[in-house]
Amino acid sequence: MTAATLPQDLVETDVADGTVRLRVDAQLYPLEAVYAAAYVFIDRCYVFLDREGERLRVSLSPKDGALDEAALRDVVGEFTNELLSCAWRNQIARDNRATLEAVTAQALAGARGAPTLAELEAFDFSEETFDDPLGIAMSWEEKYKKRERSEAERSDQRRPPWAGAGERGGRAVIELRFHRGLYDGNAIDAALKVFAEHARFEQRVDDEHFVVAVSADEDERVVARELANYALGLTIRSAKTGGVA
Amino acid sequence: MKLVQIGRPSATFALPFKHRAVGGKVLITNTEGNFLLLTDDEFKAFAEGTPAKGSELYTRLAERNFVRGAENQEQMVARLRARKGFLSYGPNLHIVVVTLRCNETCVYCHASRANMDAVHTDMTKETAERTVDKILETTNPNVTLEFQGGEPLVAFPIVQHILEYALEKNKKVGKQLEFTMVSNLSLMDEDKLRYLVENKVQICTSIDGPAHLHDKQRKLPKLSAHQAATHWIRRINEEYARIGLDPNLYHVEALLTTTRETLPLWKDVVDTYVGLGCKALFLRPVDPFGFADRSGPKVEYPRREYLEFYRSAVDYMLELNKQGVQILERFAAIFLTKILGGEDPNFLDIRNPCGAGIGQVAYNYDGSLFTCDEGRMLHEMGDSTFLIGDVDTSYRDLMGHETVRALALASNLEAQPDCVNCTYQPYCGVCPVHNHKTQGTLFGRMRESTLCAVHKGIQDYLFEKIGAGDPEIVSILQKWTTVRDRTHFLQSCAL
């Protein structure tokens, strides 16, 4: 299927915003596959995930600023090909897990060889918990009070995640709405700390989303999008390794 | 497309297999790499599970472990072990870039060469020694140290220092050590030649075909790059003969980079190589690394056209072989060693999993280390994804680096869509660095991969030739799997 023939109820382009949105059937494409495909694209696009009922919504904004319909449809066509590949790979990796683990373990053990006594001596076998002075391991619910979304926020759900979503001090700010079922709160926290020198943030949590209001003196839109990519990347890494490093 | 009409497939007769229509027959392969080319009727009988025990077809199928209940498990294990023997050892190929400087300018230069005044890209003696120290830490008992550039003859004192330091250090380490050098040969002289021959350094060069094409693609200021290279190929081969080496076994190896302009010149390319006394020709397509990325539109071509070129060239080589000329195609030899020989020749780019990190390491002039030469090439283009450390990083940390682990997984064909069901899986391999460069993902999508198109196309050609059943051709292809004696180049095996 070429991008030009992707069904209109699945793909929606917003040329003015340089964004194309794809609705993905979560029954057909497991979240691991969506994460994997999204990760492949975060070097060339700003990628944002959200839920829409039974579907996942993937927003792709090419970093090169592609602003025409054909270019956006090419991007989403590439993404759907990658998504299909990731879905299949997810399945066969499960099917062939024993072989994959055996071959990889043999290859790495063969290449690394046995540890030296010095390496064994230096290995940390302790199970003590790590210090968490920045509160990264603390849940968002603990740190930020949950509140009901306003009617205005509910009606804003379909807008691009980086669109101005409110005003602060008479100035529009960008609100990022990270779906709690798709993004790791610790990953968002870690991303906010990395981007703290570039922007100011206000955080809250509602029924479905971790909400981050972004305000920056310069390049606010780029900062918000980079922050979203960073949080997505860490979330995916966390899903693979079982925690934000 | 012709379809084989299968009535009711048997769920119990066959052991797991993969199949593909090739040259009017149906090719079947299994995990251990056995294959059979069946007629449509034979394939129908196989799929339906009707071959009678003791029949000729049943026997053929059973002998190659395609029949459930008749399998020879010891043989299966032995064949799998032979194919995966490389998994027990670490990197054996160590590519050392002694300088990025080069006196030639190639239109497709994959190495991103530097100008001759860029002396800061020469490896220092200190870095060279730490590089050798790191190389000799490998768990592999066999070590090939390959001098590359740039042009290694530009930094010949460093080549000498590395070689002598490695020989001295290896007295205590005891690796089976080999040296090779990839050079354009234009800076060779009699003193350097004497040193390289005395120290058993195997010399490889590049020949892009006939002089006019070679000189157009490989610019040597004021001189003919082709003339320089061919002069020294002949001179080196003379020297090998003078010290008593068999010219059929010991000669300069040359590599071709196939560009768009090469395609119509397949006969001239083969004739050039035969005329130079080469016994092997590697019909390598251009890669998307280095200057080739920028000059892509000028040098690139659809892989369909490349495969036509490949078929014409190899058909011609087979005809020459029939006339007694010894010339083999390297891609074919690699695949045939796996297909007919049942062994893996450990060619790191067509291996499962690939050799990135676990089979080879590339050492840059500045002491930085990469999973492979392609990874280093990308680094010179500004993408350091495949940087795994430097000469001071501990060996075990290098081999356990997350990028090395990722590449071992990403190049495992059991986890690769398309490859997992591909008939050629037992013989094939993918390159995650190529995938990363061309598709933005280590895993890649094989249906859109130019590398996959080349590998599949070449194997289609080879199985067509095998299936056609010309005994003379099959005999020639079988000879191409012979591993050439190179004991002279082993440092611990003096003549």
XYZ file of C-alpha atoms in Angstrom:
740
model
C 0.000 0.000 0.000
C 1.498 3.359 -0.928
C 1.126 6.367 1.299
C -1.192 7.973 -1.225
C -3.710 5.168 -0.809
C -3.681 4.909 2.978
C -7.312 5.108 4.172
C -8.369 8.601 5.177
C -9.936 7.423 8.415
C -6.529 6.137 9.467
C -4.333 8.965 8.275
C -4.813 12.678 8.737
C -2.347 15.302 7.574
C -1.979 18.753 9.058
C 0.143 20.549 6.495
C 0.177 23.859 8.379
C 1.613 22.142 11.470
C 3.875 19.839 9.461
C 2.301 16.846 11.183
C 0.728 13.619 10.002
C -1.309 11.487 12.365
C -1.887 7.765 12.034
C -4.479 5.754 13.918
C -3.267 2.267 14.716
C -5.460 -0.660 15.725
C -4.000 -1.784 19.046
C -5.451 -5.263 18.514
C -3.354 -5.760 15.384
C -0.183 -3.969 16.400
C 1.157 -4.660 19.902
C 2.469 -1.700 21.871
C 6.004 -3.133 21.699
C 5.843 -2.889 17.909
C 4.538 0.684 18.028
C 7.323 1.616 20.422
C 9.920 -0.039 18.190
C 8.712 1.722 15.039
C 8.408 5.040 16.890
C 11.981 4.683 18.137
C 13.270 4.168 14.601
C 11.701 7.483 13.623
C 12.778 9.757 16.482
C 15.953 10.734 14.637
C 14.037 12.136 11.680
C 10.644 13.055 13.187
C 9.094 14.384 16.346
C 6.971 11.447 17.431
C 4.082 11.613 19.855
C 1.860 8.762 20.997
C -1.633 8.957 22.408
C -4.694 6.764 22.819
C -8.013 7.214 21.089
C -10.322 4.524 22.445
C -9.153 1.177 21.096
C -6.713 2.847 18.781
C -3.287 4.341 19.269
C -2.620 7.681 17.664
C 0.882 8.323 16.329
C 1.783 11.909 15.437
C 4.807 12.372 13.190
C 6.332 15.778 12.444
C 9.391 15.587 10.187
C 12.329 17.473 11.679
C 13.345 18.735 8.253
C 10.149 20.750 8.262
C 8.391 18.964 5.394
C 5.248 20.969 4.857
C 3.531 19.430 1.883
C 0.919 16.716 1.768
C 2.947 14.308 -0.386
C 6.014 14.496 1.870
C 3.913 13.890 4.984
C 2.196 10.931 3.377
C 5.588 9.491 2.389
C 6.663 9.745 6.015
C 3.599 7.953 7.286
C 3.925 5.341 4.528
C 7.493 4.626 5.657
C 6.258 4.447 9.223
C 3.530 1.926 8.432
C 6.054 -0.296 6.631
C 8.354 -0.105 9.632
C 5.442 -0.766 11.975
C 4.482 -3.915 10.101
C 8.101 -5.080 10.161
C 8.320 -4.409 13.906
C 5.054 -6.238 14.593
C 6.279 -9.307 12.768
C 9.706 -9.128 14.345
C 8.076 -8.867 17.765
C 6.236 -12.105 17.047
C 9.165 -14.070 15.628
C 11.472 -12.877 18.379
C 9.027 -14.485 20.825
C 8.726 -17.644 18.717
C 12.489 -18.057 18.337
C 13.501 -16.728 21.717
C 15.342 -19.883 22.806
C 17.482 -19.963 19.647
C 18.166 -16.241 19.765
C 19.236 -16.347 23.384
C 21.435 -19.402 22.880
C 23.217 -17.968 19.823
C 23.660 -14.507 21.314
C 24.882 -15.840 24.641
C 27.379 -18.123 22.907
C 28.584 -15.335 20.605
C 29.111 -12.842 23.414
C 30.607 -15.370 25.819
C 32.930 -16.593 23.080
C 34.009 -13.049 22.266
C 34.394 -11.793 25.842
C 36.055 -14.806 27.400
C 36.179 -15.473 31.124
C 36.370 -12.541 33.549
C 39.689 -11.869 35.213
C 40.094 -12.123 38.975
C 40.435 -8.335 39.120
C 37.107 -7.930 37.299
C 35.408 -10.374 39.626
C 36.828 -8.543 42.621
C 35.556 -5.212 41.306
C 32.052 -6.517 40.568
C 29.296 -5.037 42.724
C 27.288 -7.965 44.078
C 25.409 -5.848 46.614
C 21.658 -5.455 46.421
C 21.420 -2.110 48.190
C 18.908 0.335 46.786
C 20.296 3.330 44.960
C 20.031 6.894 46.222
C 17.331 8.950 44.566
C 18.022 12.583 45.510
C 16.088 13.901 42.473
C 13.010 11.831 43.239
C 13.066 10.076 39.877
C 11.714 6.855 41.344
C 8.771 8.665 42.928
C 5.501 8.334 41.030
C 3.821 11.313 39.438
C 0.740 10.684 41.541
C 2.877 11.159 44.654
C 4.536 14.304 43.391
C 1.769 16.077 41.536
C -1.836 16.138 42.606
C -4.308 14.575 40.239
C -7.179 16.829 39.166
C -10.116 16.534 36.819
C -9.666 17.909 33.331
C -11.637 21.002 32.480
C -14.185 20.975 29.664
C -11.802 23.102 27.617
C -9.046 20.559 28.050
C -11.355 17.700 27.077
C -12.329 19.455 23.855
C -8.652 20.078 23.180
C -7.831 16.350 23.081
C -7.656 16.104 19.305
C -5.354 19.070 18.862
C -1.680 18.475 18.140
C 0.015 17.635 21.430
C 2.396 20.552 21.078
C -0.235 23.147 20.189
C -0.705 26.059 22.545
C -3.183 24.767 25.065
C -3.606 27.595 27.467
C -2.345 30.918 28.696
C -0.046 31.869 31.460
C 0.584 35.526 32.307
C -1.258 36.529 29.133
C 1.021 34.313 27.018
C 0.178 31.072 25.220
C 2.109 28.033 26.419
C 2.554 24.591 24.951
C 1.035 21.711 26.818
C 2.341 18.195 26.270
C -0.155 15.527 27.226
C 1.642 12.211 27.779
C -0.808 9.324 27.990
C -0.217 7.437 31.235
C -0.682 4.080 29.542
C 1.965 4.878 26.946
C 4.592 7.002 28.712
C 6.606 6.183 31.807
C 6.266 8.969 34.402
C 9.848 8.435 35.510
C 10.983 8.838 31.913
C 9.145 12.160 31.684
C 10.744 13.293 34.933
C 14.173 12.379 33.680
C 13.500 14.211 30.407
C 12.346 17.329 32.263
C 15.570 17.377 34.233
C 17.635 17.116 31.063
C 15.703 19.967 29.443
C 15.496 22.137 32.578
C 18.153 24.542 31.293
C 16.206 25.173 28.090
C 12.677 25.767 29.401
C 10.407 26.058 32.403
C 7.831 23.417 33.151
C 4.652 23.054 35.138
C 3.420 19.561 35.734
C 0.165 17.989 36.752
C -1.632 14.729 36.234
C -5.227 14.026 35.213
C -7.246 10.855 34.585
C -5.342 9.777 31.504
C -2.356 12.039 31.033
C 0.777 13.392 32.564
C 0.494 17.047 31.565
C 3.530 19.267 31.114
C 3.178 22.965 30.297
C 6.320 24.161 28.538
C 7.470 27.755 28.368
C 10.793 28.840 26.957
C 12.294 32.146 25.962
C 13.377 30.811 22.580
C 12.412 27.950 20.277
C 9.638 26.841 22.590
C 8.047 24.601 20.013
C 11.313 22.843 19.179
C 12.173 22.413 22.857
C 8.727 20.912 23.552
C 9.020 18.487 20.651
C 12.565 17.461 21.532
C 11.436 16.938 25.120
C 8.600 14.712 23.910
C 11.005 12.659 21.768
C 13.389 12.335 24.679
C 10.635 11.162 27.005
C 9.446 8.655 24.401
C 12.968 7.337 23.904
C 13.450 6.865 27.647
C 10.019 5.265 27.982
C 10.877 2.722 25.288
C 14.240 2.051 26.854
C 12.546 1.644 30.212
C 10.014 -0.808 28.730
C 12.928 -2.877 27.377
C 15.107 -2.822 30.461
C 12.559 -2.567 33.241
C 13.378 0.904 34.464
C 14.762 4.323 33.639
C 18.532 4.217 33.985
C 4.228 -17.426 -12.100
C 3.892 -21.183 -12.201
C 2.211 -22.721 -9.170
C 2.586 -26.268 -7.935
C -0.879 -27.673 -7.216
C -0.714 -29.353 -3.836
C -3.732 -31.386 -2.748
C -3.616 -31.999 0.977
C -0.301 -31.044 2.584
C 0.995 -33.559 5.092
C 1.555 -32.219 8.586
C 3.684 -35.188 9.625
C 5.945 -36.196 6.728
C 8.418 -33.339 6.424
C 10.767 -31.822 8.952
C 10.751 -27.989 8.950
C 11.866 -26.661 5.558
C 11.749 -23.530 3.431
C 11.125 -23.445 -0.301
C 11.542 -21.186 -3.324
C 10.985 -21.538 -7.060
C 14.381 -21.363 -8.785
C 15.163 -22.024 -12.434
C 12.064 -24.133 -13.125
C 12.536 -26.255 -10.000
C 11.589 -25.944 -6.361
C 14.498 -25.431 -3.999
C 14.048 -26.724 -0.455
C 16.462 -26.056 2.405
C 16.506 -26.906 6.097
C 18.031 -25.374 9.226
C 21.283 -27.280 8.946
C 21.768 -26.004 5.395
C 20.996 -29.125 3.365
C 19.250 -28.456 0.086
C 17.467 -30.285 -2.718
C 16.175 -29.052 -6.055
C 12.927 -30.863 -6.808
C 10.746 -31.039 -9.886
C 7.179 -29.815 -9.466
C 5.934 -33.408 -9.170
C 8.571 -34.278 -6.620
C 7.759 -31.197 -4.564
C 4.035 -32.020 -4.715
C 4.751 -35.563 -3.482
C 7.050 -34.210 -0.740
C 4.497 -31.663 0.451
C 1.707 -34.237 0.408
C 3.906 -36.787 2.188
C 3.465 -39.528 -0.410
C 7.013 -40.645 -1.342
C 7.179 -44.383 -0.607
C 9.804 -45.541 1.834
C 12.702 -46.919 -0.165
C 11.829 -44.951 -3.297
C 14.548 -42.874 -4.928
C 12.859 -39.603 -3.893
C 12.309 -40.759 -0.293
C 15.960 -41.771 -0.030
C 17.175 -38.442 -1.385
C 14.936 -36.550 1.037
C 15.829 -38.754 4.013
C 19.578 -38.563 3.374
C 19.374 -34.794 3.711
C 17.210 -34.850 6.824
C 13.984 -33.616 5.267
C 11.869 -36.581 6.454
C 10.448 -36.717 9.946
C 11.395 -39.916 11.749
C 14.273 -40.661 9.369
C 16.538 -37.861 10.531
C 20.116 -38.436 11.570
C 20.343 -36.247 14.660
C 24.084 -36.670 15.133
C 24.663 -35.495 11.602
C 22.315 -32.544 12.096
C 24.154 -31.443 15.222
C 27.554 -31.865 13.562
C 26.515 -29.771 10.564
C 25.054 -27.029 12.714
C 28.194 -27.007 14.816
C 30.343 -26.717 11.676
C 28.283 -23.772 10.480
C 28.335 -21.958 13.799
C 31.858 -22.779 14.944
C 32.777 -19.094 14.809
C 30.532 -18.396 17.797
C 33.092 -19.796 20.209
C 35.713 -17.132 19.527
C 36.040 -13.378 19.497
C 37.247 -11.123 16.699
C 39.887 -12.506 14.353
C 39.911 -9.600 11.858
C 41.495 -6.409 13.188
C 41.474 -3.512 10.750
C 44.011 -0.828 11.603
C 43.715 2.544 9.905
C 47.274 3.818 10.130
C 46.377 7.092 8.431
C 43.455 8.692 6.659
C 45.821 10.352 4.182
C 45.697 9.066 0.651
C 47.402 10.129 -2.559
C 44.504 8.943 -4.738
C 41.048 10.457 -4.951
C 38.337 7.923 -5.682
C 34.872 8.953 -6.748
C 33.300 6.465 -4.310
C 35.943 6.514 -1.522
C 34.244 4.621 1.316
C 36.964 5.554 3.792
C 36.526 9.354 3.545
C 40.217 9.828 2.812
C 42.120 12.945 3.909
C 44.478 15.103 1.886
C 48.183 14.360 1.927
C 48.913 17.324 4.198
C 46.547 16.049 6.925
C 49.393 14.587 8.952
C 47.293 14.784 12.094
C 45.451 11.714 10.781
C 48.580 9.560 11.073
C 48.534 7.055 13.935
C 51.172 7.792 16.586
C 53.600 5.129 17.760
C 52.035 5.148 21.209
C 48.531 4.594 19.810
C 49.918 1.919 17.496
C 51.378 -0.030 20.417
C 48.193 0.219 22.467
C 46.272 -0.904 19.403
C 48.424 -4.016 19.081
C 48.096 -4.683 22.818
C 44.314 -4.566 22.437
C 44.298 -6.765 19.340
C 46.274 -9.494 21.063
C 43.732 -9.628 23.888
C 41.161 -11.250 21.598
C 39.865 -14.673 22.617
C 40.412 -15.847 19.041
C 43.593 -17.913 18.562
C 43.809 -16.656 14.953
C 44.508 -12.977 14.387
C 44.550 -11.182 11.055
C 45.879 -7.651 11.342
C 44.886 -5.669 8.264
C 46.641 -2.387 7.475
C 44.247 0.063 5.908
C 43.797 3.753 5.318
C 43.648 6.129 3.713
C 46.656 4.668 2.029
C 48.836 2.685 4.459
C 51.985 3.171 2.371
C 51.716 6.902 3.192
C 52.451 6.004 6.817
C 54.818 3.125 6.155
C 56.997 3.708 9.272
C 53.891 3.157 11.400
C 53.092 -0.031 9.478
C 56.617 -1.248 10.213
C 56.364 -0.291 13.864
C 53.052 -2.097 14.314
C 54.315 -5.200 12.553
C 57.531 -5.419 14.539
C 55.864 -4.594 17.849
C 53.154 -7.216 17.165
C 55.702 -9.894 16.309
C 57.674 -9.166 19.463
C 54.617 -9.006 21.700
C 53.169 -12.153 20.151
C 56.175 -14.173 21.258
C 54.545 -14.225 24.680
C 50.903 -14.300 23.527
C 51.224 -17.014 20.893
C 48.450 -16.119 18.467
C 48.413 -17.497 14.935
C 49.236 -14.126 13.443
C 48.748 -12.917 9.869
C 49.284 -9.485 8.297
C 47.494 -8.110 5.268
C 47.663 -4.696 3.646
C 45.087 -2.984 1.454
C 46.936 -0.490 -0.740
C 46.550 1.301 -4.049
C 50.250 0.392 -4.566
C 51.149 3.715 -6.184
C 53.617 4.553 -3.387
C 55.260 1.118 -3.429
C 58.988 0.921 -4.023
C 61.538 -1.879 -4.006
C 62.560 -1.293 -0.386
C 58.981 -1.413 0.859
C 58.266 -4.469 -1.274
C 61.284 -6.289 0.108
C 60.213 -5.500 3.662
C 56.620 -6.647 3.068
C 57.637 -9.875 1.334
C 60.263 -10.685 3.948
C 57.687 -10.153 6.675
C 55.019 -12.197 4.887
C 52.483 -9.398 4.551
C 49.719 -10.392 2.170
C 49.061 -7.527 -0.250
C 45.627 -6.611 -1.623
C 44.729 -3.798 -3.978
C 41.852 -2.311 -5.933
C 41.374 -2.688 -9.654
C 38.232 -1.140 -11.080
C 38.564 -2.854 -14.433
C 40.180 -1.590 -17.623
C 42.582 1.355 -17.464
C 40.206 4.025 -18.753
C 37.566 3.178 -16.142
C 40.051 2.727 -13.294
C 41.775 6.024 -14.018
C 38.469 7.845 -14.335
C 37.304 6.644 -10.924
C 40.623 6.642 -9.073
C 42.525 9.861 -9.690
C 46.264 9.885 -9.133
C 47.752 13.346 -9.742
C 49.750 13.452 -12.986
C 49.947 9.658 -13.245
C 47.819 6.685 -14.208
C 46.546 4.923 -11.070
C 45.900 1.814 -13.179
C 49.433 1.732 -14.535
C 50.893 2.119 -11.064
C 48.710 -0.629 -9.594
C 49.171 -3.130 -12.429
C 52.946 -2.566 -12.533
C 53.245 -3.462 -8.867
C 50.793 -6.384 -9.051
C 53.070 -7.982 -11.651
C 56.202 -7.087 -9.715
C 54.866 -8.508 -6.431
C 53.731 -11.708 -8.144
C 57.229 -12.033 -9.654
C 58.726 -11.692 -6.202
C 56.421 -14.378 -4.785
C 57.502 -16.708 -7.596
C 61.176 -15.845 -7.027
C 61.021 -17.039 -3.420
C 59.409 -20.284 -4.549
C 55.708 -19.711 -3.865
C 53.160 -21.399 -6.141
C 51.679 -18.600 -8.316
C 48.319 -20.357 -8.315
C 48.149 -20.003 -4.555
C 50.148 -16.867 -3.856
C 49.428 -13.686 -5.791
C 48.142 -10.191 -5.185
C 44.429 -10.133 -4.423
C 42.454 -7.327 -6.086
C 39.013 -5.924 -5.329
C 36.504 -4.321 -7.660
C 34.048 -1.611 -6.725
C 31.173 -1.794 -9.190
C 29.854 1.593 -10.244
C 27.255 2.491 -12.839
C 30.003 2.808 -15.440
C 31.257 -0.701 -14.677
C 27.995 -2.401 -15.589
C 28.361 -2.583 -19.390
C 32.057 -3.475 -19.052
C 31.615 -6.895 -17.430
C 33.750 -8.665 -20.063
C 36.526 -6.059 -19.907
C 36.565 -6.327 -16.120
C 36.992 -10.104 -16.196
C 39.620 -9.901 -18.949
C 41.555 -7.285 -16.982
C 41.681 -9.478 -13.897
C 42.630 -12.601 -15.850
C 45.303 -10.621 -17.694
C 46.818 -9.555 -14.373
C 47.093 -13.145 -13.192
C 44.348 -12.740 -10.579
C 42.593 -15.967 -9.626
C 39.658 -14.270 -7.935
C 37.389 -11.353 -8.733
C 35.056 -9.888 -6.132
C 32.160 -8.208 -7.922
C 31.281 -5.896 -5.023
C 28.503 -3.365 -5.499
C 29.214 0.177 -4.374
C 28.353 0.806 -0.703
C 26.569 3.906 0.623
C 29.518 4.957 2.797
C 32.044 7.773 2.516
C 32.183 9.812 -0.671
C 29.877 7.281 -2.359
C 27.058 8.750 -0.272
C 27.590 12.135 -1.896
C 28.385 10.870 -5.372
C 25.545 8.341 -5.155
C 23.516 9.517 -8.135
C 26.635 9.309 -10.342
C 27.852 5.902 -9.238
C 24.679 4.121 -8.073
C 22.312 1.924 -10.082
C 19.272 -0.289 -9.535
C 20.322 -3.656 -8.148
C 18.367 -5.384 -10.927
C 20.950 -3.977 -13.354
C 23.759 -5.065 -11.069
C 22.411 -8.628 -11.066
C 22.324 -8.656 -14.879
C 25.950 -7.507 -14.815
C 26.777 -10.209 -12.260
C 25.179 -12.970 -14.318
C 26.956 -11.888 -17.504
C 30.321 -11.644 -15.780
C 30.068 -14.983 -13.959
C 28.706 -16.773 -17.034
C 31.807 -15.539 -18.845
C 34.070 -16.628 -15.978
C 32.538 -20.100 -16.076
C 33.223 -20.288 -19.810
C 36.843 -19.265 -19.192
C 37.106 -21.955 -16.503
C 35.926 -24.513 -19.033
C 38.868 -23.407 -21.187
C 41.268 -23.993 -18.312
C 41.515 -20.429 -16.966
C 41.458 -20.242 -13.169
C 39.259 -17.352 -12.107
C 36.530 -17.447 -9.464
C 33.981 -14.919 -8.276
C 34.346 -14.202 -4.569
C 30.638 -13.747 -3.671
C 29.900 -17.058 -5.379
C 32.767 -18.776 -3.574
C 31.499 -17.544 -0.181
C 27.952 -18.754 -0.781
C 29.056 -22.013 -2.438
C 31.303 -22.875 0.511
C 28.175 -22.793 2.644
C 25.861 -24.392 0.070
C 28.087 -27.160 -1.288
C 30.789 -27.306 1.362
C 28.539 -27.271 4.416
C 30.903 -24.926 6.220
C 30.961 -21.249 7.029
C 34.028 -19.512 5.552
C 33.618 -16.847 8.260
C 33.187 -14.004 5.798
C 32.078 -11.477 8.373
C 29.649 -9.474 6.225
C 27.620 -12.558 5.232
C 27.430 -14.358 8.534
C 24.615 -15.117 10.972
C 25.045 -13.269 13.298
C 27.345 -10.849 11.493
C 30.902 -10.238 12.618
C 30.463 -6.693 13.945
C 32.423 -6.589 17.203
C 32.296 -10.326 17.830
C 34.192 -11.111 14.608
C 36.050 -7.938 13.740
C 37.104 -4.616 15.228
C 38.228 -1.492 13.372
C 40.949 0.645 15.006
C 41.037 4.241 13.846
C 44.212 6.309 13.571
C 43.278 8.237 16.740
C 42.801 5.135 18.879
C 39.007 5.022 18.664
C 37.472 1.584 18.132
C 34.485 0.544 16.048
C 32.444 -2.607 15.611
C 33.585 -2.904 12.004
C 35.088 -1.009 9.112
C 31.665 0.134 7.925
C 30.990 1.558 11.403
C 34.253 3.495 11.213
C 33.321 4.754 7.747
C 30.065 6.133 9.157
C 32.010 7.809 11.969
C 34.041 9.686 9.370
C 30.688 10.817 7.932
C 29.637 12.208 11.325
C 27.644 9.280 12.707
C 29.394 7.612 15.650
C 26.720 5.021 16.401
C 29.209 2.178 16.066
C 31.968 3.637 18.247
C 32.529 1.154 21.100
C 35.484 2.667 22.920
C 39.161 3.316 22.468
C 42.450 1.525 22.908
C 42.235 2.109 26.660
C 38.809 0.493 27.041
C 39.052 -2.960 28.592
C 38.691 -5.807 26.097
C 35.750 -7.352 27.929
C 33.968 -4.004 28.075
C 34.388 -3.662 24.312
C 32.941 -7.100 23.625
C 30.121 -6.524 26.117
C 29.320 -3.052 24.757
C 25.612 -2.482 24.243
C 26.187 -1.725 20.557
C 27.986 -5.053 20.081
C 25.106 -6.821 21.823
C 22.554 -4.963 19.736
C 24.325 -5.885 16.504
C 24.581 -9.557 17.475
C 20.815 -9.581 17.983
C 19.928 -7.392 15.006
C 21.913 -9.546 12.587
C 20.485 -12.837 13.812
C 18.314 -14.022 10.950
C 16.038 -15.920 13.336
C 14.702 -12.538 14.484
C 14.567 -10.902 11.079
C 11.281 -10.589 9.187
C 11.594 -12.105 5.712
C 14.930 -13.783 6.530
C 13.188 -16.004 9.062
C 11.217 -17.614 6.237
C 13.816 -17.229 3.491
C 15.062 -20.350 1.732
C 18.550 -18.849 1.718
C 18.665 -18.278 5.482
C 21.258 -21.048 6.143
C 23.733 -19.360 3.799
C 23.028 -15.665 4.214
C 23.751 -12.690 6.460
C 22.675 -9.102 6.963
C 24.635 -5.929 7.728
C 23.028 -3.815 10.470
C 25.354 -0.899 9.662
C 24.094 -0.902 6.078
C 20.529 -1.081 7.395
C 21.200 1.819 9.751
C 22.669 3.943 6.970
C 20.070 3.189 4.317
C 16.896 2.645 6.363
C 17.548 4.257 9.724
C 17.174 1.018 11.677
C 19.655 -1.673 12.707
C 17.165 -4.379 11.821
C 16.305 -3.067 8.392
C 13.495 -4.138 6.133
C 14.843 -6.763 3.809
C 12.248 -6.324 1.078
C 13.552 -2.785 0.643
C 17.234 -3.581 1.196
C 19.648 -3.389 -1.727
C 21.966 -5.763 0.104
C 19.218 -8.378 0.401
C 18.419 -7.978 -3.301
C 22.056 -8.698 -4.153
C 22.338 -11.701 -1.835
C 19.093 -13.231 -3.033
C 19.876 -12.551 -6.678
C 23.308 -14.158 -6.486
C 21.979 -17.236 -4.691
C 19.169 -17.538 -7.258
C 21.836 -17.556 -9.965
C 23.974 -20.157 -8.202
C 21.064 -22.520 -7.562
C 19.946 -22.132 -11.174
C 23.410 -23.256 -12.235
C 23.413 -26.150 -9.788
C 19.868 -27.129 -10.810
C 20.685 -27.051 -14.516
C 22.851 -30.085 -13.825
C 25.746 -29.442 -16.227
C 28.399 -31.645 -14.550
C 31.262 -29.497 -15.826
C 29.723 -26.336 -14.347
C 28.910 -28.058 -11.050
C 32.486 -29.320 -10.891
C 33.827 -25.790 -11.440
C 31.516 -24.381 -8.761
C 32.651 -27.127 -6.420
C 36.298 -26.155 -7.053
C 35.469 -22.567 -6.112
C 34.772 -23.743 -2.552
C 38.326 -24.976 -2.084
C 40.068 -23.072 0.665
C 43.309 -21.793 -0.785
C 46.490 -22.619 1.114
C 47.877 -19.492 2.766
C 50.260 -21.046 5.241
C 53.135 -18.919 3.948
C 51.426 -15.840 5.359
C 51.084 -17.339 8.850
C 53.819 -15.857 10.998
C 54.415 -18.965 13.050
C 54.591 -21.245 9.988
C 57.725 -20.227 8.150
C 58.597 -21.987 4.923
